[in-house]
């Protein structure tokens, strides 16, 4: 997939942060990008921004990754509009952090349903089209998928699970010519968990850095597959 022009990608959770930055990087490469989000307002605004100097290369779909029918509908829309699906970026995620004696059942279910089952739904809805195009699946995980921490029971469980899920999918699909990679960032300057990025976040990985990483993965020679990529800030925050 070295030549990305006119390739088509579906990005879940693409209205801000990492997902949006990946979409921006793809658009600059001449790709078609479809983002999903939870509200029509945010989806419309992001599509307008992504289109920019590349009218018609972006589209949006309002949906919830917890509902697999929404993902099937998004894939159908992409194939009708652009002809095929080449890349899935499963990025939608959420975090609830609390000690286990304070973590609620609702919080647990929401984290697992979005961060893990939501990725299953996105892959399941996309897989047959990606087999046809010999495409690429990229899941956005976290270093929390290998490093556990206090108050992280739900988040760690979802991200540890996502590592295992993605690596198993990689083994299932590579003989079809479908590549699968999980990217595991450390601290990223995003809006995650109600953070508002400011200069205080300059030491962190920037969303556009991950956008560039996705492009680099897509341009990797067909014979080579980085199946799990850990990425962290070069210099940790000063205490």
PDB file of C-alpha atoms in Angstrom:
ATOM      1  CA  UNK A   1       0.000   0.000   0.000  1.00  0.00           C
ATOM      2  CA  UNK A   2       2.937   2.301  -0.674  1.00  0.00           C
ATOM      3  CA  UNK A   3       0.911   4.503  -3.037  1.00  0.00           C
ATOM      4  CA  UNK A   4      -1.880   5.845  -0.829  1.00  0.00           C
ATOM      5  CA  UNK A   5      -3.586   8.097  -3.359  1.00  0.00           C
ATOM      6  CA  UNK A   6      -7.307   7.271  -3.627  1.00  0.00           C
ATOM      7  CA  UNK A   7      -7.106   4.603  -0.931  1.00  0.00           C
ATOM      8  CA  UNK A   8     -10.035   4.768   1.488  1.00  0.00           C
ATOM      9  CA  UNK A   9      -9.989   4.664   5.287  1.00  0.00           C
ATOM     10  CA  UNK A  10     -12.566   4.378   8.053  1.00  0.00           C
ATOM     11  CA  UNK A  11     -11.536   6.028  11.324  1.00  0.00           C
ATOM     12  CA  UNK A  12     -13.698   5.474  14.392  1.00  0.00           C
ATOM     13  CA  UNK A  13     -13.669   8.292  16.919  1.00  0.00           C
ATOM     14  CA  UNK A  14     -12.326  10.626  14.253  1.00  0.00           C
ATOM     15  CA  UNK A  15     -13.746  13.990  15.317  1.00  0.00           C
ATOM     16  CA  UNK A  16     -10.836  15.123  17.479  1.00  0.00           C
ATOM     17  CA  UNK A  17      -7.452  14.206  18.914  1.00  0.00           C
ATOM     18  CA  UNK A  18      -5.614  11.206  17.515  1.00  0.00           C
ATOM     19  CA  UNK A  19      -8.369  10.135  15.133  1.00  0.00           C
ATOM     20  CA  UNK A  20      -8.685  13.566  13.581  1.00  0.00           C
ATOM     21  CA  UNK A  21      -4.900  13.938  13.234  1.00  0.00           C
ATOM     22  CA  UNK A  22      -4.699  10.568  11.471  1.00  0.00           C
ATOM     23  CA  UNK A  23      -7.449  11.702   9.119  1.00  0.00           C
ATOM     24  CA  UNK A  24      -5.586  14.923   8.356  1.00  0.00           C
ATOM     25  CA  UNK A  25      -2.399  13.000   7.553  1.00  0.00           C
ATOM     26  CA  UNK A  26      -4.298  10.645   5.262  1.00  0.00           C
ATOM     27  CA  UNK A  27      -6.053  13.452   3.407  1.00  0.00           C
ATOM     28  CA  UNK A  28      -2.683  15.079   2.678  1.00  0.00           C
ATOM     29  CA  UNK A  29      -1.606  11.798   1.060  1.00  0.00           C
ATOM     30  CA  UNK A  30      -4.593  11.899  -1.278  1.00  0.00           C
ATOM     31  CA  UNK A  31      -6.653   9.325   0.592  1.00  0.00           C
ATOM     32  CA  UNK A  32     -10.411   9.287   1.079  1.00  0.00           C
ATOM     33  CA  UNK A  33     -11.347   9.374   4.763  1.00  0.00           C
ATOM     34  CA  UNK A  34     -14.597   8.547   6.535  1.00  0.00           C
ATOM     35  CA  UNK A  35     -14.756   9.419  10.223  1.00  0.00           C
ATOM     36  CA  UNK A  36     -17.304   8.333  12.801  1.00  0.00           C
ATOM     37  CA  UNK A  37     -18.488  10.325  15.790  1.00  0.00           C
ATOM     38  CA  UNK A  38     -21.319  10.434  18.266  1.00  0.00           C
ATOM     39  CA  UNK A  39     -23.024  13.686  17.199  1.00  0.00           C
ATOM     40  CA  UNK A  40     -23.970  15.155  13.834  1.00  0.00           C
ATOM     41  CA  UNK A  41     -22.546  18.536  14.815  1.00  0.00           C
ATOM     42  CA  UNK A  42     -19.039  17.280  15.565  1.00  0.00           C
ATOM     43  CA  UNK A  43     -18.993  14.952  12.555  1.00  0.00           C
ATOM     44  CA  UNK A  44     -20.056  17.737  10.182  1.00  0.00           C
ATOM     45  CA  UNK A  45     -17.516  20.177  11.595  1.00  0.00           C
ATOM     46  CA  UNK A  46     -14.662  17.687  11.297  1.00  0.00           C
ATOM     47  CA  UNK A  47     -15.567  16.657   7.750  1.00  0.00           C
ATOM     48  CA  UNK A  48     -15.590  20.336   6.784  1.00  0.00           C
ATOM     49  CA  UNK A  49     -12.107  20.789   8.250  1.00  0.00           C
ATOM     50  CA  UNK A  50     -10.732  17.612   6.678  1.00  0.00           C
ATOM     51  CA  UNK A  51     -12.050  18.511   3.250  1.00  0.00           C
ATOM     52  CA  UNK A  52     -10.254  21.851   3.280  1.00  0.00           C
ATOM     53  CA  UNK A  53      -8.208  21.975   0.063  1.00  0.00           C
ATOM     54  CA  UNK A  54      -9.325  18.452  -0.867  1.00  0.00           C
ATOM     55  CA  UNK A  55     -13.101  18.706  -1.486  1.00  0.00           C
ATOM     56  CA  UNK A  56     -14.911  15.392  -1.589  1.00  0.00           C
ATOM     57  CA  UNK A  57     -12.135  13.387   0.058  1.00  0.00           C
ATOM     58  CA  UNK A  58     -13.803  13.269   3.487  1.00  0.00           C
ATOM     59  CA  UNK A  59     -17.152  12.026   4.717  1.00  0.00           C
ATOM     60  CA  UNK A  60     -18.677  11.306   8.091  1.00  0.00           C
ATOM     61  CA  UNK A  61     -21.017   8.892   9.785  1.00  0.00           C
ATOM     62  CA  UNK A  62     -22.857   9.393  13.072  1.00  0.00           C
ATOM     63  CA  UNK A  63     -22.756   6.196  15.051  1.00  0.00           C
ATOM     64  CA  UNK A  64     -21.785   4.341  18.197  1.00  0.00           C
ATOM     65  CA  UNK A  65     -19.092   1.658  18.020  1.00  0.00           C
ATOM     66  CA  UNK A  66     -21.049  -0.331  20.585  1.00  0.00           C
ATOM     67  CA  UNK A  67     -23.675  -0.922  17.897  1.00  0.00           C
ATOM     68  CA  UNK A  68     -22.260  -3.184  15.201  1.00  0.00           C
ATOM     69  CA  UNK A  69     -25.067  -2.268  12.805  1.00  0.00           C
ATOM     70  CA  UNK A  70     -23.764   1.315  12.785  1.00  0.00           C
ATOM     71  CA  UNK A  71     -20.350   0.026  11.672  1.00  0.00           C
ATOM     72  CA  UNK A  72     -21.838  -2.129   8.915  1.00  0.00           C
ATOM     73  CA  UNK A  73     -23.787   0.911   7.719  1.00  0.00           C
ATOM     74  CA  UNK A  74     -20.623   3.032   7.706  1.00  0.00           C
ATOM     75  CA  UNK A  75     -18.742   0.414   5.667  1.00  0.00           C
ATOM     76  CA  UNK A  76     -21.637   0.165   3.203  1.00  0.00           C
ATOM     77  CA  UNK A  77     -21.652   3.951   2.808  1.00  0.00           C
ATOM     78  CA  UNK A  78     -17.895   4.010   2.146  1.00  0.00           C
ATOM     79  CA  UNK A  79     -18.082   1.252  -0.467  1.00  0.00           C
ATOM     80  CA  UNK A  80     -20.998   2.950  -2.193  1.00  0.00           C
ATOM     81  CA  UNK A  81     -19.227   6.333  -2.222  1.00  0.00           C
ATOM     82  CA  UNK A  82     -15.616   5.313  -2.910  1.00  0.00           C
ATOM     83  CA  UNK A  83     -15.818   1.755  -4.223  1.00  0.00           C
ATOM     84  CA  UNK A  84     -13.830  -0.067  -1.567  1.00  0.00           C
ATOM     85  CA  UNK A  85     -12.387   0.041   1.943  1.00  0.00           C
ATOM     86  CA  UNK A  86      -8.605  -0.174   2.300  1.00  0.00           C
ATOM     87  CA  UNK A  87      -7.842   0.862   5.884  1.00  0.00           C
ATOM     88  CA  UNK A  88      -9.600   0.627   9.241  1.00  0.00           C
ATOM     89  CA  UNK A  89      -8.300   2.724  12.123  1.00  0.00           C
ATOM     90  CA  UNK A  90     -10.114   1.630  15.280  1.00  0.00           C
ATOM     91  CA  UNK A  91      -9.487   4.655  17.468  1.00  0.00           C
ATOM     92  CA  UNK A  92     -12.653   5.317  19.499  1.00  0.00           C
ATOM     93  CA  UNK A  93     -11.966   5.021  23.205  1.00  0.00           C
ATOM     94  CA  UNK A  94     -12.921   6.194  26.675  1.00  0.00           C
ATOM     95  CA  UNK A  95     -11.425   6.103  30.158  1.00  0.00           C
ATOM     96  CA  UNK A  96     -12.934   5.809  33.633  1.00  0.00           C
ATOM     97  CA  UNK A  97     -10.400   5.653  36.454  1.00  0.00           C
ATOM     98  CA  UNK A  98     -11.203   4.676  40.035  1.00  0.00           C
ATOM     99  CA  UNK A  99     -10.163   2.154  42.693  1.00  0.00           C
ATOM    100  CA  UNK A 100     -11.980  -1.130  42.247  1.00  0.00           C
ATOM    101  CA  UNK A 101     -14.142  -0.539  45.339  1.00  0.00           C
ATOM    102  CA  UNK A 102     -15.354   2.733  43.806  1.00  0.00           C
ATOM    103  CA  UNK A 103     -15.516   1.775  40.126  1.00  0.00           C
ATOM    104  CA  UNK A 104     -19.161   1.420  39.119  1.00  0.00           C
ATOM    105  CA  UNK A 105     -20.672  -1.314  36.997  1.00  0.00           C
ATOM    106  CA  UNK A 106     -21.742   1.323  34.472  1.00  0.00           C
ATOM    107  CA  UNK A 107     -18.186   2.668  34.194  1.00  0.00           C
ATOM    108  CA  UNK A 108     -16.737  -0.832  33.772  1.00  0.00           C
ATOM    109  CA  UNK A 109     -19.239  -1.757  31.083  1.00  0.00           C
ATOM    110  CA  UNK A 110     -18.762   1.498  29.184  1.00  0.00           C
ATOM    111  CA  UNK A 111     -14.974   1.154  29.055  1.00  0.00           C
ATOM    112  CA  UNK A 112     -15.044  -2.500  27.989  1.00  0.00           C
ATOM    113  CA  UNK A 113     -17.881  -1.977  25.507  1.00  0.00           C
ATOM    114  CA  UNK A 114     -16.232   0.971  23.750  1.00  0.00           C
ATOM    115  CA  UNK A 115     -12.520   0.171  24.037  1.00  0.00           C
ATOM    116  CA  UNK A 116     -12.704  -3.564  23.355  1.00  0.00           C
ATOM    117  CA  UNK A 117     -16.071  -4.686  22.010  1.00  0.00           C
ATOM    118  CA  UNK A 118     -16.235  -1.517  19.905  1.00  0.00           C
ATOM    119  CA  UNK A 119     -12.990  -2.514  18.184  1.00  0.00           C
ATOM    120  CA  UNK A 120     -14.317  -6.034  17.606  1.00  0.00           C
ATOM    121  CA  UNK A 121     -17.419  -4.506  16.025  1.00  0.00           C
ATOM    122  CA  UNK A 122     -15.353  -2.254  13.748  1.00  0.00           C
ATOM    123  CA  UNK A 123     -13.124  -5.121  12.632  1.00  0.00           C
ATOM    124  CA  UNK A 124     -16.027  -7.527  12.161  1.00  0.00           C
ATOM    125  CA  UNK A 125     -17.937  -5.011  10.031  1.00  0.00           C
ATOM    126  CA  UNK A 126     -14.869  -4.230   7.910  1.00  0.00           C
ATOM    127  CA  UNK A 127     -13.081  -7.525   7.556  1.00  0.00           C
ATOM    128  CA  UNK A 128     -14.655  -8.880   4.364  1.00  0.00           C
ATOM    129  CA  UNK A 129     -14.037  -5.630   2.484  1.00  0.00           C
ATOM    130  CA  UNK A 130     -10.466  -5.479   3.799  1.00  0.00           C
ATOM    131  CA  UNK A 131      -9.843  -9.038   2.609  1.00  0.00           C
ATOM    132  CA  UNK A 132     -10.977  -7.979  -0.865  1.00  0.00           C
ATOM    133  CA  UNK A 133      -8.630  -4.978  -0.923  1.00  0.00           C
ATOM    134  CA  UNK A 134      -5.805  -6.693   0.999  1.00  0.00           C
ATOM    135  CA  UNK A 135      -6.030  -3.748   3.338  1.00  0.00           C
ATOM    136  CA  UNK A 136      -4.771  -2.683   6.747  1.00  0.00           C
ATOM    137  CA  UNK A 137      -6.236  -2.695  10.260  1.00  0.00           C
ATOM    138  CA  UNK A 138      -4.714  -0.360  12.843  1.00  0.00           C
ATOM    139  CA  UNK A 139      -5.957  -0.321  16.416  1.00  0.00           C
ATOM    140  CA  UNK A 140      -5.068   2.559  18.714  1.00  0.00           C
ATOM    141  CA  UNK A 141      -4.181   0.984  22.022  1.00  0.00           C
ATOM    142  CA  UNK A 142      -2.066   2.409  24.865  1.00  0.00           C
ATOM    143  CA  UNK A 143       0.960   1.627  26.975  1.00  0.00           C
ATOM    144  CA  UNK A 144      -1.749   0.862  29.533  1.00  0.00           C
ATOM    145  CA  UNK A 145      -2.066  -2.360  27.534  1.00  0.00           C
ATOM    146  CA  UNK A 146       1.222  -3.525  29.003  1.00  0.00           C
ATOM    147  CA  UNK A 147       1.727  -1.357  32.114  1.00  0.00           C
ATOM    148  CA  UNK A 148      -0.875  -1.685  34.850  1.00  0.00           C
ATOM    149  CA  UNK A 149      -1.524   1.057  37.399  1.00  0.00           C
ATOM    150  CA  UNK A 150      -3.723   1.836  40.389  1.00  0.00           C
ATOM    151  CA  UNK A 151      -7.262   3.030  39.552  1.00  0.00           C
ATOM    152  CA  UNK A 152      -6.852   1.473  36.097  1.00  0.00           C
ATOM    153  CA  UNK A 153      -8.801  -1.788  36.497  1.00  0.00           C
ATOM    154  CA  UNK A 154     -11.286  -1.074  33.694  1.00  0.00           C
ATOM    155  CA  UNK A 155      -8.906   0.794  31.411  1.00  0.00           C
ATOM    156  CA  UNK A 156      -6.061  -1.701  31.858  1.00  0.00           C
ATOM    157  CA  UNK A 157      -8.424  -4.603  31.235  1.00  0.00           C
ATOM    158  CA  UNK A 158      -9.693  -3.034  28.014  1.00  0.00           C
ATOM    159  CA  UNK A 159      -6.233  -2.175  26.713  1.00  0.00           C
ATOM    160  CA  UNK A 160      -4.555  -5.453  27.736  1.00  0.00           C
ATOM    161  CA  UNK A 161      -7.468  -7.168  25.994  1.00  0.00           C
ATOM    162  CA  UNK A 162      -7.054  -5.000  22.909  1.00  0.00           C
ATOM    163  CA  UNK A 163      -3.400  -6.004  22.579  1.00  0.00           C
ATOM    164  CA  UNK A 164      -4.337  -9.680  22.651  1.00  0.00           C
ATOM    165  CA  UNK A 165      -7.279  -9.181  20.315  1.00  0.00           C
ATOM    166  CA  UNK A 166      -5.260  -7.266  17.736  1.00  0.00           C
ATOM    167  CA  UNK A 167      -2.364  -9.695  17.720  1.00  0.00           C
ATOM    168  CA  UNK A 168      -4.737 -12.640  17.264  1.00  0.00           C
ATOM    169  CA  UNK A 169      -6.472 -10.811  14.406  1.00  0.00           C
ATOM    170  CA  UNK A 170      -3.056 -10.227  12.836  1.00  0.00           C
ATOM    171  CA  UNK A 171      -2.421 -13.980  12.806  1.00  0.00           C
ATOM    172  CA  UNK A 172      -5.924 -14.700  11.486  1.00  0.00           C
ATOM    173  CA  UNK A 173      -5.698 -12.298   8.555  1.00  0.00           C
ATOM    174  CA  UNK A 174      -2.119 -12.017   7.365  1.00  0.00           C
ATOM    175  CA  UNK A 175      -2.464 -14.939   4.955  1.00  0.00           C
ATOM    176  CA  UNK A 176      -5.240 -12.980   3.234  1.00  0.00           C
ATOM    177  CA  UNK A 177      -2.778 -10.154   2.642  1.00  0.00           C
ATOM    178  CA  UNK A 178      -4.375  -8.017   5.368  1.00  0.00           C
ATOM    179  CA  UNK A 179      -1.910  -6.298   7.675  1.00  0.00           C
ATOM    180  CA  UNK A 180      -2.810  -5.635  11.318  1.00  0.00           C
ATOM    181  CA  UNK A 181      -0.958  -3.378  13.764  1.00  0.00           C
ATOM    182  CA  UNK A 182      -1.672  -2.073  17.227  1.00  0.00           C
ATOM    183  CA  UNK A 183      -0.137   1.282  18.159  1.00  0.00           C
ATOM    184  CA  UNK A 184       0.455   1.733  21.891  1.00  0.00           C
ATOM    185  CA  UNK A 185       1.119   5.397  22.734  1.00  0.00           C
ATOM    186  CA  UNK A 186       2.162   6.749  26.087  1.00  0.00           C
ATOM    187  CA  UNK A 187       1.203  10.303  27.034  1.00  0.00           C
ATOM    188  CA  UNK A 188      -0.460  12.124  24.120  1.00  0.00           C
ATOM    189  CA  UNK A 189      -1.587  15.759  24.047  1.00  0.00           C
ATOM    190  CA  UNK A 190      -5.278  15.127  23.353  1.00  0.00           C
ATOM    191  CA  UNK A 191      -8.704  15.869  24.813  1.00  0.00           C
ATOM    192  CA  UNK A 192      -8.856  12.395  26.370  1.00  0.00           C
ATOM    193  CA  UNK A 193     -10.498  12.257  29.794  1.00  0.00           C
ATOM    194  CA  UNK A 194     -11.491  15.951  29.616  1.00  0.00           C
ATOM    195  CA  UNK A 195      -7.924  17.203  29.173  1.00  0.00           C
ATOM    196  CA  UNK A 196      -7.610  20.512  27.342  1.00  0.00           C
ATOM    197  CA  UNK A 197      -4.238  20.524  25.516  1.00  0.00           C
ATOM    198  CA  UNK A 198      -2.102  23.587  26.271  1.00  0.00           C
ATOM    199  CA  UNK A 199       1.597  24.435  26.354  1.00  0.00           C
ATOM    200  CA  UNK A 200       1.883  22.253  29.452  1.00  0.00           C
ATOM    201  CA  UNK A 201       1.404  19.265  27.126  1.00  0.00           C
ATOM    202  CA  UNK A 202       4.263  20.149  24.769  1.00  0.00           C
ATOM    203  CA  UNK A 203       6.441  17.381  26.226  1.00  0.00           C
ATOM    204  CA  UNK A 204       3.891  14.753  25.206  1.00  0.00           C
ATOM    205  CA  UNK A 205       3.469  12.939  21.922  1.00  0.00           C
ATOM    206  CA  UNK A 206       1.447  15.178  19.614  1.00  0.00           C
ATOM    207  CA  UNK A 207      -1.529  13.760  17.675  1.00  0.00           C
ATOM    208  CA  UNK A 208       0.109  14.650  14.349  1.00  0.00           C
ATOM    209  CA  UNK A 209       3.080  12.468  15.325  1.00  0.00           C
ATOM    210  CA  UNK A 210       0.747   9.474  15.424  1.00  0.00           C
ATOM    211  CA  UNK A 211      -0.792  10.596  12.149  1.00  0.00           C
ATOM    212  CA  UNK A 212       2.661  10.417  10.577  1.00  0.00           C
ATOM    213  CA  UNK A 213       3.267   7.022  12.179  1.00  0.00           C
ATOM    214  CA  UNK A 214       0.129   5.636  10.563  1.00  0.00           C
ATOM    215  CA  UNK A 215       1.254   6.908   7.156  1.00  0.00           C
ATOM    216  CA  UNK A 216       4.678   5.328   7.684  1.00  0.00           C
ATOM    217  CA  UNK A 217       3.026   1.996   8.519  1.00  0.00           C
ATOM    218  CA  UNK A 218       0.817   2.138   5.441  1.00  0.00           C
ATOM    219  CA  UNK A 219       3.878   2.804   3.270  1.00  0.00           C
ATOM    220  CA  UNK A 220       5.864  -0.079   4.745  1.00  0.00           C
ATOM    221  CA  UNK A 221       6.909  -2.669   2.127  1.00  0.00           C
ATOM    222  CA  UNK A 222       4.367  -5.458   1.800  1.00  0.00           C
ATOM    223  CA  UNK A 223       6.849  -8.034   3.076  1.00  0.00           C
ATOM    224  CA  UNK A 224       7.263  -6.271   6.442  1.00  0.00           C
ATOM    225  CA  UNK A 225       4.715  -5.968   9.257  1.00  0.00           C
ATOM    226  CA  UNK A 226       5.340  -4.075  12.530  1.00  0.00           C
ATOM    227  CA  UNK A 227       2.533  -5.824  14.402  1.00  0.00           C
ATOM    228  CA  UNK A 228       2.868  -3.997  17.734  1.00  0.00           C
ATOM    229  CA  UNK A 229       4.357  -0.522  18.091  1.00  0.00           C
ATOM    230  CA  UNK A 230       5.092   1.071  21.475  1.00  0.00           C
ATOM    231  CA  UNK A 231       5.616   4.820  21.341  1.00  0.00           C
ATOM    232  CA  UNK A 232       6.354   7.213  24.170  1.00  0.00           C
ATOM    233  CA  UNK A 233       7.551  10.794  24.709  1.00  0.00           C
ATOM    234  CA  UNK A 234      11.280  11.161  24.187  1.00  0.00           C
ATOM    235  CA  UNK A 235      11.680  13.047  27.443  1.00  0.00           C
ATOM    236  CA  UNK A 236       9.315  12.395  30.351  1.00  0.00           C
ATOM    237  CA  UNK A 237       7.666  15.245  32.170  1.00  0.00           C
ATOM    238  CA  UNK A 238       9.905  17.082  34.603  1.00  0.00           C
ATOM    239  CA  UNK A 239       8.822  16.662  38.215  1.00  0.00           C
TER     240      UNK A 239
END
